[in-house]
Coordinates of C-alpha atoms in Angstrom, one line a residue:
Chain H
M30 CA 29.2 -16.1 39.2
T31 CA 30.7 -16.3 35.8
E32 CA 34.2 -14.9 35.2
I33 CA 34.2 -11.6 33.4
P34 CA 37.2 -10.9 31.2
E35 CA 39.4 -8.1 32.6
S36 CA 39.0 -5.9 29.5
L37 CA 35.2 -6.0 29.7
L38 CA 35.3 -5.3 33.4
R39 CA 37.6 -2.3 32.8
R40 CA 35.4 -0.9 30.1
S41 CA 32.3 -1.2 32.3
A42 CA 34.1 0.4 35.2
E43 CA 35.3 3.2 33.1
A44 CA 31.8 3.9 31.8
K45 CA 30.4 3.8 35.4
A46 CA 33.2 6.0 36.7
K47 CA 32.5 8.5 33.9
A48 CA 28.8 8.5 34.6
L49 CA 29.2 8.9 38.4
G50 CA 32.2 11.3 38.1
I51 CA 34.4 9.3 40.4
P52 CA 37.9 7.7 39.8
V53 CA 38.0 4.5 37.9
E54 CA 40.1 2.8 40.7
Q55 CA 37.3 3.3 43.1
V56 CA 34.8 1.7 40.8
L57 CA 37.1 -1.2 40.1
A58 CA 37.7 -1.7 43.8
E59 CA 34.0 -1.7 44.4
M60 CA 33.4 -4.3 41.6
K61 CA 36.0 -6.6 43.1
G62 CA 34.3 -6.3 46.4
E63 CA 37.0 -4.4 48.2
A64 CA 34.9 -1.3 48.8
P65 CA 31.4 -0.4 49.6
P66 CA 29.2 0.3 46.6
T67 CA 29.3 3.9 45.4
P68 CA 25.9 5.4 45.5
P69 CA 25.1 7.0 42.2
A70 CA 25.0 10.7 42.9
A71 CA 27.6 10.7 45.6
S72 CA 29.6 13.4 43.9
E73 CA 26.9 15.6 42.4
P74 CA 23.8 15.3 44.5
S75 CA 22.3 18.5 43.3
E76 CA 22.1 17.2 39.7
Q77 CA 20.1 14.2 40.7
T78 CA 16.4 13.4 40.2
A79 CA 16.0 14.0 43.8
P80 CA 13.9 17.1 44.3
P81 CA 15.9 20.3 44.8
A82 CA 14.2 21.1 48.1
E83 CA 14.6 18.3 50.6
P84 CA 11.3 17.1 51.8
S85 CA 12.6 15.6 55.0
P86 CA 15.1 16.9 57.5
Q87 CA 17.0 13.6 57.4
E88 CA 19.8 13.0 55.0
P89 CA 18.6 11.4 51.8
S90 CA 19.0 7.7 51.8
S91 CA 21.9 6.8 49.7
D92 CA 24.5 6.5 52.4
P93 CA 24.5 2.8 53.0
A94 CA 27.0 2.9 55.8
A95 CA 24.7 5.2 57.9
S96 CA 22.7 2.5 59.6
S97 CA 23.8 -0.7 58.1
G98 CA 22.7 -2.9 60.9
D99 CA 19.2 -1.4 60.7
V100 CA 19.1 -1.7 57.0
D101 CA 20.2 -5.3 56.9
A102 CA 17.6 -6.4 59.4
L103 CA 14.8 -4.5 57.6
L104 CA 16.0 -5.9 54.3
A105 CA 15.9 -9.5 55.5
K106 CA 12.4 -8.9 56.9
A107 CA 11.2 -7.2 53.7
A108 CA 12.6 -9.9 51.6
Q109 CA 10.7 -12.4 53.6
V110 CA 7.5 -10.5 53.3
A111 CA 7.8 -10.0 49.6
G112 CA 9.3 -13.3 48.8
M113 CA 12.0 -11.7 46.7
P114 CA 15.8 -12.2 46.8
E115 CA 17.4 -9.6 49.0
A116 CA 19.6 -8.3 46.3
L117 CA 16.7 -7.4 44.0
L118 CA 14.7 -5.9 46.8
R119 CA 17.6 -3.8 47.8
R120 CA 18.0 -2.4 44.4
S121 CA 14.3 -1.7 44.2
A122 CA 14.3 0.0 47.5
E123 CA 17.4 2.1 46.7
A124 CA 15.8 3.2 43.4
K125 CA 12.6 4.2 45.1
A126 CA 14.4 6.0 47.9
K127 CA 16.4 8.0 45.4
A128 CA 13.3 8.8 43.3
L129 CA 11.3 9.9 46.3
G130 CA 14.2 11.6 48.1
V131 CA 13.5 9.7 51.3
P132 CA 16.0 7.6 53.4
L133 CA 16.5 4.0 52.4
V134 CA 15.5 2.9 55.9
N135 CA 12.0 4.4 55.5
V136 CA 11.4 2.6 52.2
L137 CA 12.6 -0.7 53.6
A138 CA 10.4 -0.2 56.7
E139 CA 7.5 0.3 54.4
M140 CA 8.3 -2.8 52.4
A141 CA 8.7 -4.8 55.6
G142 CA 5.3 -3.7 56.6
E143 CA 6.4 -1.6 59.5
A144 CA 5.6 1.8 58.3
P145 CA 2.9 3.5 56.1
P146 CA 3.7 4.0 52.4
V147 CA 6.4 6.5 51.9
G148 CA 5.0 8.1 48.8
A149 CA 1.9 9.2 50.6
E150 CA 3.9 11.4 52.9
A151 CA 6.1 13.2 50.5
P152 CA 4.8 16.8 49.9
P153 CA 3.7 17.0 46.3
P154 CA 5.6 20.1 45.2
A155 CA 8.9 18.7 46.4
A156 CA 8.3 15.3 44.9
E157 CA 7.4 16.6 41.4
P158 CA 9.8 15.5 38.7
P159 CA 12.2 18.1 37.5
A160 CA 11.2 20.1 34.5
G161 CA 11.7 18.4 31.3
A162 CA 10.9 14.9 32.6
P163 CA 7.6 13.7 31.2
Q164 CA 4.9 13.8 33.7
P165 CA 2.0 11.4 33.8
A166 CA -1.0 13.5 32.8
E167 CA -3.6 11.7 34.8
A168 CA -1.8 9.2 37.0
P169 CA -4.5 7.3 38.8
A170 CA -2.3 6.3 41.7
A171 CA -0.8 8.7 44.1
V172 CA 2.4 6.7 44.1
A173 CA 2.6 7.0 40.4
V174 CA 2.4 10.7 40.4
E175 CA 5.2 11.0 42.9
E176 CA 7.5 8.7 41.1
P177 CA 9.2 10.4 38.2
T178 CA 9.1 7.9 35.4
V179 CA 12.2 9.2 33.8
P180 CA 15.2 10.8 35.5
A181 CA 16.0 14.3 34.4
P182 CA 17.7 14.0 31.0
T183 CA 20.0 16.8 31.9
G184 CA 21.5 15.1 34.9
N185 CA 25.0 14.6 33.5
G186 CA 26.1 13.0 36.7
G187 CA 23.2 10.6 36.9
G188 CA 23.4 6.8 36.6
K189 CA 23.4 5.6 33.0
V190 CA 20.3 3.6 33.6
A191 CA 17.6 4.3 36.0
A192 CA 14.6 2.1 36.7
V193 CA 11.7 3.1 38.8
V194 CA 10.4 0.1 40.7
S195 CA 8.0 0.2 43.5
P196 CA 6.1 -2.4 45.4
R197 CA 2.5 -2.5 44.5
P198 CA 0.5 -0.4 47.0
S199 CA -1.4 -2.7 49.1
V200 CA -4.4 -0.3 49.4
P201 CA -5.8 1.3 46.2
P202 CA -5.2 5.0 46.1
A203 CA -8.0 7.3 47.1
G204 CA -10.5 8.1 44.4
V205 CA -10.1 4.8 42.5
P206 CA -13.0 2.4 42.9
E207 CA -12.2 -1.1 44.1
G208 CA -11.4 -3.6 41.4
V209 CA -10.2 -1.0 38.9
R210 CA -6.7 -1.6 37.6
T211 CA -4.4 1.3 38.0
Q212 CA -1.4 1.7 35.8
R213 CA 2.1 2.8 36.2
L214 CA 4.6 3.8 33.6
L215 CA 7.8 2.0 33.8
T216 CA 10.6 3.1 31.6
V217 CA 14.3 2.2 31.4
V218 CA 16.0 5.2 30.0
K219 CA 19.6 5.3 28.9
A220 CA 21.2 8.6 29.2
K221 CA 21.8 10.1 25.7
A222 CA 19.7 7.3 24.1
I223 CA 19.5 7.4 20.3
Q224 CA 15.7 7.2 20.5
Q225 CA 13.6 10.0 21.7
V226 CA 11.9 9.1 24.9
K227 CA 8.4 10.3 25.3
A228 CA 6.6 8.3 27.8
E229 CA 3.5 10.3 27.7
P230 CA 0.5 8.4 28.6
H231 CA -2.1 7.9 25.8
D232 CA -5.6 6.7 25.8
K233 CA -4.9 3.3 24.2
V234 CA -6.9 0.1 23.5
N235 CA -5.7 -3.3 22.6
T236 CA -5.2 -3.9 18.9
W237 CA -6.8 -7.3 19.4
P238 CA -9.7 -7.2 19.2
H239 CA -10.6 -3.6 18.7
L240 CA -8.5 -2.6 15.6
M241 CA -8.4 -6.1 14.1
L242 CA -12.2 -6.3 14.1
V243 CA -12.6 -2.9 12.4
E244 CA -10.0 -3.9 9.8
F245 CA -11.5 -7.3 9.2
V246 CA -14.9 -5.8 8.6
A247 CA -13.4 -3.2 6.2
L248 CA -11.7 -6.0 4.2
L249 CA -14.8 -8.0 4.0
A250 CA -16.8 -5.0 2.9
M251 CA -14.2 -4.1 0.2
T252 CA -14.1 -7.7 -1.0
G253 CA -17.9 -7.8 -1.2
L254 CA -18.0 -4.5 -3.1
L255 CA -15.4 -5.6 -5.6
I256 CA -17.1 -8.9 -6.3
L257 CA -20.5 -7.2 -6.7
M258 CA -19.0 -4.7 -9.0
S259 CA -17.2 -7.4 -11.0
V260 CA -20.4 -9.5 -11.4
A261 CA -22.5 -6.5 -12.4
L262 CA -20.1 -4.6 -14.6
Q263 CA -18.1 -6.0 -17.5
A264 CA -14.6 -4.6 -18.0
P265 CA -14.4 -3.1 -21.5
L266 CA -12.8 -4.9 -24.4
L267 CA -13.0 -3.2 -27.8
E268 CA -11.8 -4.5 -31.1
A269 CA -8.2 -5.7 -31.4
A270 CA -5.6 -3.1 -31.4
N271 CA -5.2 -1.5 -34.8
P272 CA -2.5 1.2 -35.2
N273 CA -4.0 2.3 -38.5
L274 CA -7.4 3.1 -37.1
T275 CA -7.5 6.1 -34.6
P276 CA -10.7 6.1 -32.5
N277 CA -12.4 9.4 -32.1
P278 CA -11.9 10.6 -29.4
S279 CA -8.8 9.0 -28.0
K280 CA -8.8 9.3 -24.2
A281 CA -6.2 8.4 -21.6
P282 CA -7.2 6.5 -18.4
W283 CA -9.5 8.5 -16.1
Y284 CA -6.8 9.4 -13.7
F285 CA -4.8 11.1 -16.5
L286 CA -7.9 12.7 -18.0
G287 CA -7.6 15.8 -15.9
L288 CA -4.2 16.3 -17.4
Q289 CA -5.5 15.6 -20.9
E290 CA -8.2 18.2 -20.2
L291 CA -5.5 20.7 -19.2
L292 CA -3.7 20.0 -22.5
S293 CA -6.6 21.4 -24.4
Y294 CA -6.2 24.8 -22.6
F295 CA -2.4 25.1 -22.2
D296 CA 0.8 24.6 -24.0
P297 CA 1.9 20.9 -23.7
Q298 CA 5.1 22.1 -22.0
I299 CA 2.9 23.4 -19.2
A300 CA 0.1 20.9 -19.0
G301 CA 2.1 17.8 -19.9
V302 CA 5.3 18.5 -18.0
T303 CA 5.2 21.4 -15.6
V304 CA 1.9 20.6 -13.9
P305 CA 2.4 16.9 -13.3
T306 CA 6.1 16.8 -12.4
I307 CA 6.8 20.1 -10.8
I308 CA 3.5 20.8 -9.1
G309 CA 2.2 17.3 -8.9
L310 CA 5.2 15.4 -7.7
V311 CA 7.9 17.7 -6.4
G312 CA 5.3 20.1 -5.0
F313 CA 3.5 17.4 -3.1
M314 CA 6.6 15.9 -1.7
M315 CA 7.7 19.4 -0.4
I316 CA 4.4 20.1 1.4
P317 CA 5.7 19.0 4.9
Y318 CA 8.8 21.2 4.4
V319 CA 6.9 24.2 3.2
D320 CA 4.1 24.1 5.7
R321 CA 5.9 24.8 8.9
N322 CA 2.8 25.4 11.0
P323 CA 3.1 22.9 13.8
S324 CA -0.6 22.8 14.6
T325 CA -2.8 20.0 13.3
K326 CA -6.0 21.8 14.4
P327 CA -8.2 22.6 11.4
S328 CA -8.9 26.1 12.8
D329 CA -5.2 26.8 12.7
R330 CA -4.7 25.6 9.2
K331 CA -7.3 27.5 7.2
L332 CA -5.0 28.4 4.3
A333 CA -3.6 24.8 3.9
I334 CA -7.0 23.3 4.0
M335 CA -8.4 25.9 1.6
L336 CA -5.5 25.3 -0.9
Y337 CA -5.9 21.5 -0.8
T338 CA -9.6 21.7 -1.2
I339 CA -9.2 23.9 -4.2
F340 CA -6.8 21.3 -5.6
L341 CA -9.3 18.5 -4.9
A342 CA -12.2 20.4 -6.5
G343 CA -10.1 21.5 -9.4
S344 CA -8.8 18.0 -10.3
A345 CA -12.2 16.5 -9.8
T346 CA -13.8 19.1 -12.1
L347 CA -11.1 18.6 -14.8
T348 CA -11.4 14.8 -14.6
I349 CA -15.2 14.9 -14.8
L350 CA -15.0 17.3 -17.7
G351 CA -12.6 15.0 -19.5
V352 CA -14.5 11.8 -18.8
L353 CA -18.1 12.9 -19.5
F354 CA -18.1 16.2 -21.3
R355 CA -15.6 15.6 -24.1
G356 CA -16.8 14.0 -27.3
K357 CA -15.6 13.6 -30.9
G358 CA -12.4 15.4 -31.5
F359 CA -12.1 16.1 -27.8
N360 CA -14.7 18.9 -28.2
F361 CA -17.2 19.7 -25.6
S362 CA -20.3 17.5 -25.6
Y363 CA -23.2 16.8 -23.3
P364 CA -23.4 13.2 -22.1
W365 CA -27.2 13.2 -22.0
K366 CA -27.3 14.5 -25.6
D367 CA -24.3 13.0 -27.4
G368 CA -23.6 10.0 -25.2
I369 CA -20.6 9.0 -23.2
F370 CA -17.2 8.8 -24.9
F371 CA -15.5 6.8 -22.2
D372 CA -15.4 3.0 -22.6
D373 CA -14.7 2.1 -19.0
L374 CA -18.0 3.8 -18.1
K375 CA -20.1 2.4 -21.0
D376 CA -21.5 -0.5 -18.9
W377 CA -22.1 1.7 -15.8
V378 CA -24.5 4.4 -16.9
S379 CA -26.6 4.9 -19.9
F380 CA -28.4 8.0 -20.9
E381 CA -30.2 6.4 -23.8
Chain O
M29 CA -28.9 -32.9 29.5
A30 CA -31.9 -35.1 30.0
N31 CA -35.0 -34.7 28.0
G32 CA -37.9 -35.7 30.1
N33 CA -37.5 -39.5 30.3
G34 CA -33.8 -39.4 31.2
K35 CA -32.4 -40.2 27.8
T36 CA -29.8 -37.9 26.3
G37 CA -31.0 -36.1 23.2
L38 CA -29.3 -37.0 20.0
L39 CA -28.5 -33.3 19.2
E40 CA -27.0 -32.9 22.7
R41 CA -24.7 -35.9 22.2
V42 CA -23.6 -34.7 18.8
R43 CA -22.8 -31.4 20.3
E44 CA -20.7 -32.9 23.1
R45 CA -18.8 -35.2 20.7
T46 CA -18.0 -32.2 18.4
A47 CA -16.8 -30.2 21.3
E48 CA -14.6 -33.1 22.4
A49 CA -13.2 -33.5 18.9
V50 CA -12.5 -29.8 18.5
D51 CA -10.7 -29.8 21.9
R52 CA -8.6 -32.8 21.0
L53 CA -7.7 -31.2 17.7
R54 CA -6.8 -27.9 19.3
G55 CA -4.7 -29.7 21.9
S56 CA -2.8 -31.8 19.3
Q57 CA 0.9 -31.4 18.8
F58 CA 0.4 -30.1 15.3
M59 CA -2.0 -27.4 16.2
E60 CA 0.1 -26.5 19.3
S61 CA 3.0 -26.0 16.9
V62 CA 1.1 -23.9 14.4
F63 CA -0.1 -21.3 16.8
R64 CA 2.2 -19.5 19.1
P65 CA 1.4 -19.0 22.7
G66 CA -1.4 -16.5 23.2
S67 CA -3.2 -17.3 19.9
P68 CA -7.0 -17.4 20.3
F69 CA -7.0 -20.6 18.2
K70 CA -5.1 -22.4 21.0
K71 CA -6.7 -24.7 23.5
G72 CA -7.6 -22.9 26.7
Y73 CA -7.4 -19.3 25.4
A74 CA -9.0 -17.0 27.8
D75 CA -9.9 -13.4 27.2
S76 CA -7.5 -11.3 29.4
P77 CA -5.5 -8.2 28.8
R78 CA -2.3 -10.3 28.8
N79 CA -3.7 -12.7 26.2
R80 CA -4.9 -9.8 24.1
S81 CA -1.4 -8.5 24.0
Y82 CA 0.0 -12.0 23.1
V83 CA -2.4 -12.3 20.2
I84 CA -0.5 -9.5 18.5
M85 CA 2.9 -9.9 20.0
N86 CA 3.3 -13.6 19.3
N87 CA 2.0 -13.2 15.8
V88 CA 3.3 -12.1 12.4
L89 CA 0.9 -9.2 12.7
Y90 CA 3.4 -7.7 15.2
H91 CA 5.2 -6.5 12.1
L92 CA 2.3 -4.3 11.2
H93 CA 0.5 -3.4 14.4
P94 CA 1.7 -2.6 17.9
V95 CA 0.0 -4.3 20.8
K96 CA -1.9 -1.2 21.7
V97 CA -3.2 1.6 19.5
K98 CA -4.6 5.0 20.3
R99 CA -8.2 4.9 21.0
H100 CA -9.2 7.6 18.5
G101 CA -7.4 5.8 15.7
V102 CA -9.6 2.8 16.0
K103 CA -12.7 4.8 15.1
L104 CA -13.7 4.1 11.5
S105 CA -14.5 7.8 11.0
Y106 CA -10.9 8.8 11.7
T107 CA -9.0 7.0 8.9
L108 CA -11.9 5.3 7.0
C109 CA -9.3 2.5 6.9
L110 CA -8.1 4.0 3.6
G111 CA -4.5 3.1 3.9
G112 CA -5.3 -0.5 5.0
L113 CA -7.7 -0.9 2.2
S114 CA -5.2 0.3 -0.3
F115 CA -2.8 -2.4 0.9
F116 CA -5.6 -4.9 0.9
L117 CA -6.5 -4.0 -2.7
F118 CA -2.8 -4.4 -3.6
I119 CA -3.0 -8.0 -2.2
L120 CA -6.2 -8.7 -4.1
L121 CA -4.7 -7.3 -7.3
T122 CA -1.6 -9.5 -6.8
I123 CA -3.8 -12.6 -6.4
T124 CA -6.1 -11.9 -9.3
G125 CA -3.1 -10.8 -11.4
I126 CA -1.3 -14.1 -10.8
F127 CA -4.4 -15.9 -11.9
L128 CA -4.5 -13.8 -15.1
M129 CA -0.9 -14.5 -15.8
F130 CA -1.7 -18.2 -16.2
Y131 CA -3.9 -17.4 -19.2
Y132 CA -2.1 -14.5 -20.9
A133 CA 0.9 -14.2 -23.2
P134 CA 2.2 -10.7 -23.8
T135 CA 2.6 -11.0 -27.6
A136 CA 0.8 -9.0 -30.3
E137 CA -0.7 -12.3 -31.7
R138 CA -1.9 -13.8 -28.5
A139 CA -2.7 -11.0 -26.0
Y140 CA -6.1 -9.9 -27.4
V141 CA -7.2 -13.5 -28.1
D142 CA -6.2 -14.6 -24.6
I143 CA -8.2 -11.8 -23.0
Q144 CA -11.2 -12.8 -25.2
A145 CA -10.8 -16.5 -24.2
L146 CA -10.8 -15.5 -20.5
S147 CA -14.6 -14.8 -20.6
T148 CA -15.4 -18.0 -22.6
N149 CA -12.9 -20.7 -21.9
V150 CA -11.7 -20.1 -18.4
A151 CA -13.7 -20.8 -15.2
F152 CA -14.3 -17.5 -13.4
G153 CA -12.0 -15.9 -16.0
S154 CA -14.3 -13.0 -16.6
L155 CA -15.0 -12.4 -12.9
V156 CA -11.3 -12.4 -12.1
R157 CA -10.5 -10.0 -14.9
N158 CA -13.3 -7.7 -13.9
M159 CA -12.0 -7.8 -10.3
H160 CA -8.5 -7.0 -11.4
R161 CA -9.6 -4.0 -13.5
W162 CA -12.1 -2.5 -11.1
G163 CA -9.8 -3.2 -8.2
A164 CA -7.0 -1.3 -9.9
H165 CA -9.3 1.7 -10.4
L166 CA -10.4 1.5 -6.8
M167 CA -6.9 1.3 -5.6
V168 CA -6.0 4.6 -7.4
L169 CA -9.0 6.1 -5.7
T170 CA -8.3 4.8 -2.2
V171 CA -4.6 5.8 -2.4
F172 CA -5.6 9.3 -3.5
L173 CA -8.3 9.5 -0.8
H174 CA -5.8 8.2 1.8
M175 CA -3.5 11.1 0.8
S176 CA -6.3 13.6 1.2
R177 CA -7.2 12.2 4.6
V178 CA -3.6 12.5 5.7
F179 CA -3.5 16.1 4.5
Y180 CA -6.7 17.1 6.2
H181 CA -5.4 15.7 9.5
G182 CA -2.1 17.4 9.1
A183 CA -0.5 14.0 9.6
Y184 CA 2.5 14.9 7.5
K185 CA 3.8 17.2 10.1
P186 CA 7.0 16.3 12.1
P187 CA 8.0 13.6 12.7
R188 CA 6.1 12.2 9.8
E189 CA 7.5 14.4 6.9
F190 CA 9.5 11.8 5.2
N191 CA 6.7 9.2 5.3
W192 CA 4.6 11.7 3.4
V193 CA 7.3 11.8 0.7
V194 CA 7.3 8.0 0.6
G195 CA 3.6 8.1 0.3
V196 CA 3.7 10.5 -2.7
V197 CA 6.1 8.0 -4.4
L198 CA 3.6 5.2 -3.6
L199 CA 0.9 7.2 -5.3
L200 CA 3.1 7.7 -8.4
L201 CA 3.9 3.9 -8.4
T202 CA 0.2 3.1 -8.1
L203 CA -0.6 5.3 -11.1
L204 CA 2.2 3.7 -13.1
L205 CA 1.1 0.2 -12.2
S206 CA -2.4 1.0 -13.3
F207 CA -1.3 2.7 -16.5
T208 CA 1.1 -0.2 -17.5
G209 CA -1.8 -2.6 -17.0
Y210 CA -4.0 -0.5 -19.2
L211 CA -2.1 -1.6 -22.3
L212 CA -2.1 -5.3 -21.8
P213 CA -5.6 -6.3 -23.2
W214 CA -4.2 -5.0 -26.5
D215 CA -7.5 -3.6 -27.8
Q216 CA -8.2 -0.3 -29.4
L217 CA -8.9 1.3 -26.0
A218 CA -5.5 0.1 -24.6
L219 CA -3.5 1.1 -27.7
W220 CA -4.8 4.6 -28.0
A221 CA -5.0 5.4 -24.3
V222 CA -1.3 4.5 -24.1
T223 CA -0.6 6.5 -27.2
V224 CA -2.2 9.6 -25.7
G225 CA -0.5 9.0 -22.3
T226 CA 3.0 8.6 -23.8
N227 CA 2.6 11.6 -26.1
M228 CA 2.4 13.7 -22.9
A229 CA 5.7 12.2 -21.8
G230 CA 7.1 13.3 -25.2
F231 CA 6.8 16.9 -24.0
V232 CA 9.5 16.5 -21.3
P233 CA 12.0 19.3 -22.0
V234 CA 15.3 18.3 -23.7
F235 CA 14.9 14.5 -23.2
G236 CA 11.3 14.3 -24.4
D237 CA 12.0 12.1 -27.4
Q238 CA 14.3 9.8 -25.5
V239 CA 11.9 9.4 -22.6
K240 CA 9.1 8.5 -25.1
F241 CA 11.4 6.1 -26.9
A242 CA 12.4 4.3 -23.7
L243 CA 8.7 4.0 -22.6
L244 CA 7.5 2.7 -26.0
A245 CA 10.6 0.7 -26.9
G246 CA 10.3 2.5 -30.3
V247 CA 8.6 5.5 -31.8
E248 CA 5.1 4.1 -31.5
V249 CA 3.1 1.5 -29.6
T250 CA 4.3 -1.9 -30.9
A251 CA 4.7 -5.5 -29.8
G252 CA 7.9 -4.4 -28.1
T253 CA 6.0 -1.9 -26.0
L254 CA 3.6 -4.6 -25.0
L255 CA 6.4 -6.9 -23.7
R256 CA 8.1 -3.9 -21.9
W257 CA 5.0 -2.8 -20.2
Y258 CA 4.1 -6.4 -19.2
V259 CA 7.4 -6.8 -17.5
L260 CA 7.1 -3.5 -15.8
H261 CA 3.5 -4.3 -14.7
V262 CA 4.0 -7.8 -13.3
L263 CA 7.6 -7.7 -12.0
F264 CA 9.4 -4.4 -11.9
L265 CA 6.8 -2.0 -10.5
P266 CA 5.4 -4.5 -7.9
F267 CA 8.9 -5.1 -6.7
I268 CA 9.6 -1.4 -6.2
I269 CA 6.2 -0.7 -4.7
V270 CA 6.6 -3.5 -2.1
I271 CA 9.9 -2.0 -1.0
F272 CA 8.4 1.4 -0.6
M273 CA 5.4 0.0 1.2
A274 CA 7.6 -1.8 3.7
V275 CA 9.4 1.5 4.4
H276 CA 6.0 3.3 4.6
F277 CA 4.5 0.9 7.1
W278 CA 7.7 0.7 9.2
R279 CA 7.8 4.5 9.4
V280 CA 4.2 4.6 10.5
R281 CA 5.2 2.5 13.5
K282 CA 8.5 4.3 14.2
D283 CA 7.0 7.8 13.9
G284 CA 4.6 7.1 16.7
G285 CA 1.7 5.3 15.1
I286 CA -1.3 7.1 13.9
S287 CA -1.4 10.8 14.2
G288 CA -3.8 13.0 16.1
P289 CA -6.2 13.3 17.8
L290 CA -7.1 16.6 16.2

């Protein structure tokens, strides 16, 4: 084993001591191999992920001294069965025992193949994760349901890091047809992590090939559309720029024509400044902070949807009016009578 | 395979040889080094859940997409791919725009002549110019429709509020990119559309004249305006929009991927 500097060891011990609520000296002694390992939870068992109501009359696992001879023998056997190093297996068994609230011996016995799966015995209500811990919505395996994925975030005395590890159940759980993969959620959660942890299961598919295929087809379709358009429609190029010759009418690009249309109804201060910057920019940026309704269901957002639809319809109307129905002097005209006064469109449609 | 009299058909032999050659190429050190483990272009790729994950995870695509996405988000009817298409149009516009830059000088004497020459003297010049112009219009449209899609799905709600703000900035930048490009052909359409557009900017309270002056590099559209808008169009605005796009895409991932289902 590599030598760990004293300062680092001390920091680590302090963190652990704080997390477990025990004196630093005890942790240090344990780290140096002078004391038995302190079970996380020794001081505040009630705060742990273990269910509040004990499912079994026996004392919950974590007392390693209880039957050390038994445990060691089982551990050796289980390690042989699983083909894993003893240390890893022990950690795994301890975590499982803690999560399920059963003695360590039972878990080890199961791992060694001497007992039926532990998870299957635990009564469901007692084994439910504490409130606040995300719960798998539709866990396919019985074991998965009874293993809380995440320790209770409120457990201030809990270990800094908890991992839920369990051996693969040898028999598929009831209700799952043979050959179907069942999933477990495995999460390593730091207490007071900076990221929000929401290990809620979602119905997900692999990005490759499912999403990539859709995207690739969309890209091809867009490229095809653009090339077709570009072959069929010539981009406009009028006479060279001449500042002394004002064309009649002078029109802005189509996406500003709605504004230009507004300019012919309202004062420029309103149509040229207030509408685009205040309503258009600031207003749109503020939408998420004004609309505090948390629901995304269309039936709950009738007002928001109505307002946006009015905006869409209004801007479309103004743009179409500006593009098609404004002729010489930006006066109203009918495209089918007076022709189109919009050069980008000249090649597209013809009413002649 | 034998064809009747025991001889191997020519077609069959060609097929075998080709397969061998492809296998040798895919197993070569060069190809091994190009594709990272898990790539479907690698020799011996087998379709398995693990390899499907590796295709994304061991790929530059991992910057854009997670290994798994919500099933409803893959349906074309949910997003219509509008955000992705906007990004793709931006890439197409960059490529066609670089092509156009080879044949265009932003001076009052040469700008118009260069654009005219595109359709007569340059191979595919007319096609590329058309693609650039229609692509720009399409991009304004897709960005706007993308915003509408996001609104109707309520996808701007927590935790995605700030990404909506970034998106509004991206819409504004798209409009500005399109508008600055509008002047570059230096024809009557360009000159007067820009005159009308910048006149609106002159109505800004208090600083109206100054804003207009800064935009036009003068009091009216001149050669100085052309150079200014050219630099804005090919350098400044693309630079800004790429930064905002990076933040936008990053936030999509960090805010939990696609929103919904409804």
